[in-house]
Amino acid sequence: MRIPVPTEIPPVDRLGHVHFIGVGGAGLSAIARLMVQQGVPVSGSDAVDSPVLEALRSEGVTCFVGHAAEHLAGADTVVASTAVREDNPEVVEAQQRGLRLWPRSAGLRSVMAGRRTVAVAGTHGKTTTTAMLTFALTAAGAEPSFAIGAEVAGLGTNARVGSGDVLVAEADESDGAFLVYEPEGAIITNVDADHLDTWGTEEAYAAAFADFVDTVGRFVVLAADDPGAARLAERARSRGLTVVTAGTDPGADLRAVDVVVEPSGTTFGVERDGRHVVDVRLAVPGEHYAQDALLALGAGLVLGHDAEQLADGLSRYAGAHRRMEHLGDAGGVRVYDSYAHHPTEIRADLAAARALAGSGRLVVAFQPHLVSRTRIFGAQMGRELSAADRVVVADLYLAREDPDPDVTAATVLETVDRPEATAGGPVADLADVLVPLLHEGDLLLTLGAGDITTVGPVVLERLSPGGGSGPWADDQQ
């Protein structure tokens, strides 16, 4: 459901009781946390109970399971997820009562009032870069507030109100939310066509990022190695913004050199104008993490903080929920889970997983997300999945779209250049498919933005002693 952004967005202390429809999602749960921490009465509902709802209840949010008009009792402002349908009884009740009915972008903009916001935008890497900048600024003593699109290890949450005046916020482009925020500063990690169900064409998608630059007040940090992001430098400079380009490109203002990726993490040096600035050691493996960290470092430097302190904070980043997250080991198999759902993200995560797998096999279970995305990018997804040793593709996660018989797992599988590539069927049955395929020494990576995240824990349970999987047969493939 598309909800118009109001022309006036009051600060949180003028919203009264705020109710969130879809509060269990990463975006709305973060805003709800920031509001309740500032003394705002907050309630919310979601279709099913979850650990997120349990945590929100413990933090003072009244959470309902299921949607009903009576859940809006006492509410003055209603914030709804884009996944909510127009006939949702809480949406209908809000409209009938004439309550403020806002998209999530307006809710987050309300929280930003009075704070120096740094918005992190881009097709890929937003969550990681937002989290890294939060760690870096915390180590530098800035005590930032933050709103991140996932739970983050080491922070214990996806949002918190800090004592400092800076708010670090993940700025999502999928529904145009990032055009609402008008931040002081911004990071743009990359511009790689996605969400064409919203934007229509690649050109319109790229133009939205140019429009985003026009909303920024003081500075922008751009990925020098990404053509889409780098093209925005001229536009930003024409507006009088401070521009920092960051990457491995020799012409970058802030350059990563001597990047080394090992199973234990990633290291690189940072140069500015050919002079050494600082060395960075990350606890996560992957060249894309080096790029994300460099962008975060650039924003921290523009904000006036010490490079060594920022680098120390970056070293404390140990990953975020569903971003190459290590779920555990069982039966000699390591299991990771990741949110990657776009060809570029799949490529980056498989490169990192390959480094982690070492001499073992890399087994990937992928769940395509959205019919529209799979229709456009399915062939590319399959080609990127070919970097694995064994590939299983589950049925599509439909989310807000209706099924299309011409867009299925086969749309992805037909371009996987591996004989060991098979359809996995429904996610509910995927563990039954995967467990017989796994060998001691394998690394299993579950990929996708849908409910495939439930599969890894089931596989671990099955592979654990007494889990019922039994020993692997010598002839299993």
XYZ file of C-alpha atoms in Angstrom:
477
model
C 0.000 0.000 0.000
C 1.283 3.450 -0.962
C 0.502 6.091 1.656
C 1.152 9.751 0.766
C 3.835 11.595 2.725
C 2.187 14.426 4.692
C 3.165 17.985 3.886
C 3.786 18.649 7.583
C 5.632 16.143 9.785
C 5.609 17.189 13.450
C 8.373 16.045 15.822
C 7.741 12.990 17.976
C 6.618 14.936 21.044
C 3.582 16.181 19.096
C 2.356 12.857 17.729
C 0.452 11.579 20.746
C -0.009 7.798 20.898
C 1.629 6.201 17.828
C 0.477 2.819 16.499
C 2.547 0.807 13.985
C 0.936 -1.641 11.546
C 3.623 -4.226 10.791
C 5.738 -3.358 13.815
C 7.698 -6.621 13.624
C 9.515 -5.527 10.477
C 13.039 -4.151 10.617
C 12.062 -0.658 9.518
C 9.042 -0.057 11.743
C 10.529 -1.769 14.807
C 13.484 0.634 14.661
C 11.211 3.694 14.539
C 9.026 2.304 17.320
C 12.090 1.829 19.524
C 13.317 5.365 18.911
C 9.910 6.781 19.771
C 9.292 4.760 22.928
C 12.784 5.661 24.178
C 11.731 9.308 23.929
C 8.650 8.769 26.067
C 6.082 8.432 23.283
C 3.205 5.965 23.950
C 3.709 3.285 21.294
C 1.702 0.239 20.233
C 1.906 -2.011 17.212
C 0.567 -5.088 15.502
C 1.880 -7.793 13.224
C 0.472 -10.859 11.523
C 2.421 -13.323 13.673
C 4.250 -13.248 16.977
C 8.028 -13.169 16.826
C 11.149 -12.571 18.923
C 11.046 -8.961 17.685
C 7.603 -8.458 19.207
C 8.758 -10.093 22.433
C 11.703 -7.707 22.620
C 9.529 -4.681 21.853
C 7.124 -5.632 24.636
C 10.017 -5.752 27.092
C 10.991 -2.248 25.963
C 7.558 -0.750 26.589
C 5.748 -1.216 23.272
C 2.243 -2.726 23.447
C 2.241 -5.405 20.727
C -0.746 -7.219 19.264
C -0.736 -10.380 17.143
C -3.111 -10.043 14.215
C -4.841 -6.951 12.919
C -8.083 -5.546 14.309
C -9.723 -2.128 14.477
C -9.781 -2.179 18.282
C -5.984 -2.189 18.357
C -6.115 1.523 17.518
C -7.809 2.431 20.800
C -6.236 5.683 22.006
C -4.048 6.091 18.903
C -3.456 9.548 17.430
C -0.938 8.681 14.714
C -0.700 5.464 12.671
C 2.429 4.388 10.774
C 1.967 1.538 8.289
C 4.367 -0.750 6.468
C 4.318 -0.696 2.666
C 3.453 -4.412 2.815
C 0.097 -3.624 4.457
C -2.954 -3.919 2.198
C -5.572 -1.202 1.799
C -8.270 -3.424 3.308
C -6.299 -4.011 6.509
C -8.840 -3.370 9.304
C -6.439 -1.054 11.135
C -5.843 1.017 7.991
C -9.601 1.228 7.423
C -10.172 2.257 11.058
C -7.467 4.940 10.891
C -9.031 6.406 7.755
C -12.538 6.337 9.174
C -11.416 8.073 12.358
C -9.403 10.673 10.471
C -6.157 9.794 12.261
C -2.748 10.691 10.885
C -1.929 7.758 8.593
C 1.729 7.851 7.651
C 4.220 5.785 5.676
C 7.311 4.702 7.599
C 9.364 7.486 5.992
C 7.280 10.109 7.795
C 7.697 8.261 11.079
C 11.470 8.226 10.758
C 11.544 11.849 9.593
C 9.660 12.793 12.776
C 12.379 11.126 14.856
C 15.070 13.034 12.952
C 13.790 16.445 14.087
C 16.470 18.291 16.050
C 19.237 15.846 15.108
C 22.101 15.982 12.611
C 21.167 13.084 10.386
C 23.558 11.056 8.248
C 21.487 8.944 5.843
C 23.034 5.824 4.314
C 21.566 5.033 0.894
C 22.401 2.652 -1.937
C 21.156 -0.490 -3.610
C 23.423 -2.766 -1.580
C 25.329 -2.497 1.676
C 23.093 0.027 3.453
C 22.624 -2.022 6.601
C 26.291 -2.930 6.954
C 27.517 0.618 6.279
C 24.981 2.130 8.695
C 26.056 -0.292 11.398
C 29.755 0.300 10.720
C 29.325 4.067 10.937
C 27.461 3.615 14.223
C 30.346 1.580 15.672
C 32.909 4.048 14.348
C 31.166 7.105 15.789
C 30.567 5.364 19.106
C 34.273 4.560 19.420
C 35.029 8.210 18.611
C 32.853 9.331 21.519
C 29.980 10.765 19.452
C 27.283 8.607 21.158
C 25.076 8.584 18.054
C 21.457 7.607 17.771
C 20.867 5.005 15.059
C 18.166 3.300 13.005
C 19.429 0.211 11.155
C 17.559 -2.251 8.955
C 18.583 -5.296 10.994
C 19.541 -6.399 14.468
C 23.291 -5.873 14.864
C 25.688 -8.016 16.882
C 27.459 -5.882 19.448
C 24.634 -3.357 19.577
C 21.947 -5.815 20.635
C 19.273 -3.933 18.720
C 18.482 -2.130 15.462
C 17.798 1.291 16.999
C 18.731 3.392 20.004
C 18.589 7.014 21.094
C 22.107 8.190 21.946
C 23.171 11.186 23.979
C 24.915 12.824 21.000
C 23.366 15.046 18.347
C 23.999 12.743 15.335
C 21.479 10.204 14.054
C 22.766 7.548 11.653
C 19.863 6.205 9.603
C 19.527 3.580 6.911
C 17.698 5.290 4.038
C 15.697 2.877 1.899
C 14.976 3.685 -1.733
C 12.552 0.806 -2.396
C 9.458 2.971 -1.918
C 11.067 6.403 -2.210
C 11.420 6.810 1.560
C 14.924 8.264 1.275
C 13.601 11.334 -0.518
C 11.783 12.457 2.637
C 14.632 12.805 5.136
C 16.640 15.903 4.068
C 19.754 14.807 5.998
C 22.822 16.867 6.811
C 25.046 14.239 5.274
C 24.703 11.103 3.196
C 26.580 8.008 2.108
C 25.718 6.377 -1.221
C 27.136 2.869 -1.418
C 26.143 2.135 -5.033
C 23.380 2.628 -7.577
C 22.468 -0.691 -9.187
C 18.977 -1.010 -10.667
C 16.462 -2.680 -8.355
C 12.882 -2.213 -7.136
C 11.704 -1.617 -10.678
C 8.204 -2.542 -9.513
C 8.291 0.908 -7.884
C 10.498 2.919 -10.260
C 9.617 1.331 -13.607
C 12.949 1.790 -15.408
C 16.635 1.777 -14.606
C 16.797 5.417 -15.636
C 14.043 6.399 -13.197
C 15.756 4.446 -10.440
C 19.066 6.268 -11.045
C 17.240 9.602 -11.228
C 15.805 8.972 -7.761
C 19.323 8.901 -6.329
C 20.093 12.194 -8.066
C 16.958 13.592 -6.432
C 18.181 12.204 -3.107
C 21.453 14.127 -3.482
C 19.381 17.271 -3.942
C 17.866 16.760 -0.476
C 21.256 16.612 1.314
C 22.364 19.671 3.258
C 26.155 19.546 3.748
C 28.145 16.529 2.556
C 27.980 13.280 0.639
C 30.371 10.305 0.625
C 30.238 8.324 -2.625
C 31.619 4.922 -3.655
C 34.282 5.747 -6.235
C 34.326 2.210 -7.635
C 30.614 2.166 -8.451
C 29.760 4.011 -11.684
C 26.247 4.871 -10.545
C 27.388 6.411 -7.283
C 30.457 8.100 -8.788
C 28.305 9.864 -11.398
C 26.554 11.733 -8.598
C 29.711 13.605 -7.569
C 29.296 16.351 -10.165
C 25.686 16.946 -9.182
C 26.617 17.114 -5.488
C 29.458 19.571 -6.133
C 27.179 21.761 -8.248
C 24.979 22.130 -5.169
C 27.926 23.220 -3.050
C 28.111 20.014 -1.042
C 31.359 18.661 0.363
C 32.046 15.523 -1.680
C 34.280 12.630 -0.643
C 34.793 9.754 -3.066
C 35.989 6.517 -1.479
C 37.200 3.266 -3.008
C 40.139 1.476 -4.582
C 40.071 3.696 -7.683
C 43.370 5.641 -7.951
C 41.421 8.881 -8.284
C 39.384 8.402 -5.104
C 39.709 11.052 -2.404
C 39.906 8.296 0.204
C 41.575 5.192 -1.173
C 41.710 1.612 0.130
C 45.062 -0.076 -0.596
C 46.493 -3.521 0.036
C 43.103 -5.133 0.676
C 43.537 -8.642 2.080
C 40.590 -10.991 2.619
C 41.047 -14.000 4.878
C 38.572 -16.309 6.611
C 39.187 -14.409 9.847
C 38.472 -10.977 8.375
C 39.593 -8.198 6.052
C 42.458 -5.720 6.328
C 43.377 -2.674 4.267
C 45.232 0.595 4.434
C 43.671 3.983 3.811
C 45.362 6.785 1.864
C 44.371 10.376 1.197
C 46.303 12.361 -1.410
C 48.847 9.563 -1.500
C 49.528 9.764 2.238
C 48.750 7.061 4.743
C 45.777 7.831 6.986
C 45.095 4.669 8.982
C 45.041 0.877 8.827
C 41.698 -0.890 9.189
C 41.144 -4.431 10.421
C 37.647 -5.859 10.072
C 36.319 -8.988 11.762
C 34.247 -9.886 8.670
C 35.678 -11.309 5.434
C 34.864 -9.758 2.062
C 36.066 -7.019 -0.270
C 32.603 -5.451 -0.185
C 32.977 -5.026 3.585
C 36.186 -3.082 2.984
C 34.245 -0.748 0.674
C 31.462 -0.299 3.243
C 33.969 0.409 6.008
C 35.825 2.945 3.868
C 32.587 4.841 3.234
C 31.783 4.849 6.947
C 35.292 6.072 7.705
C 34.862 8.873 5.179
C 31.655 10.074 6.829
C 33.273 9.953 10.253
C 36.187 12.051 9.034
C 33.883 14.661 7.483
C 32.100 14.869 10.841
C 35.457 15.763 12.375
C 36.455 12.601 14.208
C 39.865 10.960 14.659
C 40.816 8.320 12.081
C 42.368 5.921 14.604
C 39.297 6.029 16.838
C 37.010 5.502 13.865
C 39.094 2.536 12.698
C 38.965 1.073 16.196
C 35.184 1.236 16.058
C 35.125 -0.420 12.635
C 37.173 -3.302 14.012
C 34.391 -3.988 16.523
C 31.760 -4.606 13.861
C 31.056 -8.355 13.886
C 28.128 -8.532 11.496
C 24.397 -7.912 11.391
C 21.415 -10.216 11.439
C 21.024 -11.881 8.032
C 24.189 -10.282 6.631
C 26.498 -13.293 6.202
C 25.420 -14.298 9.691
C 27.038 -17.407 11.167
C 24.166 -19.460 12.581
C 26.289 -22.296 13.944
C 28.074 -25.572 13.205
C 26.771 -29.129 13.388
C 27.971 -32.441 12.033
C 31.020 -30.785 10.542
C 28.883 -28.347 8.512
C 29.046 -24.571 8.981
C 25.774 -22.765 8.346
C 25.475 -19.097 7.346
C 22.457 -17.006 6.419
C 22.263 -13.848 4.328
C 19.667 -11.395 3.072
C 21.180 -11.201 -0.430
C 18.452 -11.174 -3.082
C 19.933 -9.184 -5.994
C 22.606 -10.518 -8.413
C 25.244 -8.056 -7.177
C 24.609 -9.039 -3.554
C 24.683 -12.739 -4.442
C 28.068 -12.285 -6.141
C 29.555 -10.471 -3.144
C 28.244 -12.936 -0.577
C 29.361 -15.974 -2.546
C 32.854 -14.486 -2.843
C 32.959 -14.011 0.936
C 31.503 -17.481 1.528
C 34.085 -19.032 -0.777
C 36.859 -17.509 1.354
C 35.194 -18.900 4.466
C 34.676 -22.350 2.943
C 38.369 -22.821 2.207
C 38.848 -26.325 0.801
C 35.289 -27.353 1.677
C 32.287 -27.307 -0.623
C 30.081 -24.234 -0.819
C 26.432 -25.286 -0.847
C 23.919 -22.498 -1.480
C 20.163 -22.587 -0.951
C 18.515 -19.563 -2.565
C 14.957 -18.264 -2.333
C 14.089 -15.739 -5.058
C 12.288 -12.706 -3.634
C 9.399 -11.097 -5.532
C 8.001 -12.074 -8.911
C 8.936 -8.732 -10.473
C 12.577 -8.927 -9.366
C 12.908 -12.554 -10.484
C 11.351 -11.771 -13.854
C 13.933 -9.042 -14.468
C 17.024 -10.465 -12.761
C 16.403 -14.236 -12.578
C 18.892 -15.126 -15.296
C 21.587 -12.994 -13.652
C 20.831 -14.572 -10.280
C 21.416 -18.007 -11.766
C 24.719 -16.997 -13.315
C 25.980 -15.602 -9.995
C 24.877 -18.735 -8.128
C 27.142 -20.741 -10.443
C 30.053 -19.767 -8.184
C 28.814 -22.327 -5.631
C 29.575 -26.040 -5.731
C 25.990 -27.090 -5.149
C 22.860 -24.960 -5.674
C 19.293 -25.496 -4.505
C 16.654 -22.933 -5.504
C 13.463 -22.790 -3.462
C 10.055 -21.558 -4.559
C 9.606 -17.794 -4.850
C 8.759 -15.610 -1.874
C 5.816 -13.579 -3.145
C 5.558 -10.886 -0.444
C 3.290 -8.133 -1.785
C 2.864 -9.627 -5.281
C 0.634 -12.259 -6.841
C 2.160 -15.406 -8.383
C 2.995 -15.662 -12.079
C 3.149 -19.198 -13.536
C 5.850 -18.054 -15.964
C 8.172 -16.866 -13.161
C 9.347 -19.714 -10.933
C 12.486 -21.243 -9.465
C 13.195 -22.541 -12.974
C 13.670 -18.923 -14.107
C 16.788 -18.884 -11.940
C 17.869 -22.488 -12.352
C 18.006 -22.425 -16.143
C 21.130 -20.239 -16.099
C 22.981 -21.929 -13.215
C 26.117 -23.371 -14.797
C 26.247 -26.369 -12.462
C 24.953 -29.903 -12.987
C 24.373 -30.029 -9.216
C 21.611 -27.423 -9.332
C 18.112 -28.483 -8.342
C 14.727 -27.103 -7.345
C 14.100 -27.189 -3.614
C 10.343 -26.673 -3.517
C 8.628 -24.876 -0.626
C 10.839 -23.390 2.064
C 8.971 -25.468 4.656
C 10.424 -28.608 3.008
C 13.862 -27.234 2.189
C 15.684 -28.737 5.176
C 14.485 -32.192 4.034
C 16.140 -31.519 0.676
C 19.363 -30.041 2.035
C 20.344 -32.372 4.870
C 20.956 -35.456 2.665
C 23.125 -33.349 0.347
C 25.536 -32.086 3.001
C 28.959 -33.522 3.770
C 31.344 -32.917 6.622
C 33.452 -29.883 5.739
C 30.694 -28.159 3.749
C 29.619 -24.568 4.235
C 25.881 -24.077 3.750
C 24.711 -20.572 2.876
C 20.998 -19.783 2.812
C 20.236 -16.707 0.713
C 17.194 -14.521 0.205
C 15.053 -11.738 1.633
C 12.104 -13.982 2.470
C 11.475 -16.700 5.047
C 14.424 -18.869 3.995
C 16.059 -17.531 7.168
C 14.061 -20.209 9.015
C 15.868 -23.036 7.226
C 19.366 -22.807 8.719
C 18.307 -23.461 12.331
C 16.306 -26.519 11.225
C 19.287 -27.893 9.303
C 21.533 -27.396 12.335
C 19.057 -29.215 14.542
C 18.852 -32.123 12.106
C 22.648 -32.378 11.855
C 23.224 -32.190 15.613
C 23.726 -35.378 17.650
C 20.323 -36.887 18.130
C 18.883 -34.620 15.461
C 17.778 -37.525 13.337
C 19.896 -36.959 10.240
C 22.216 -39.881 10.809
C 25.673 -40.276 9.238
C 26.203 -39.353 5.601
C 26.377 -42.209 3.154
C 29.444 -42.459 0.964
C 27.343 -42.276 -2.197
C 25.385 -39.154 -1.263
C 25.862 -36.245 -3.655
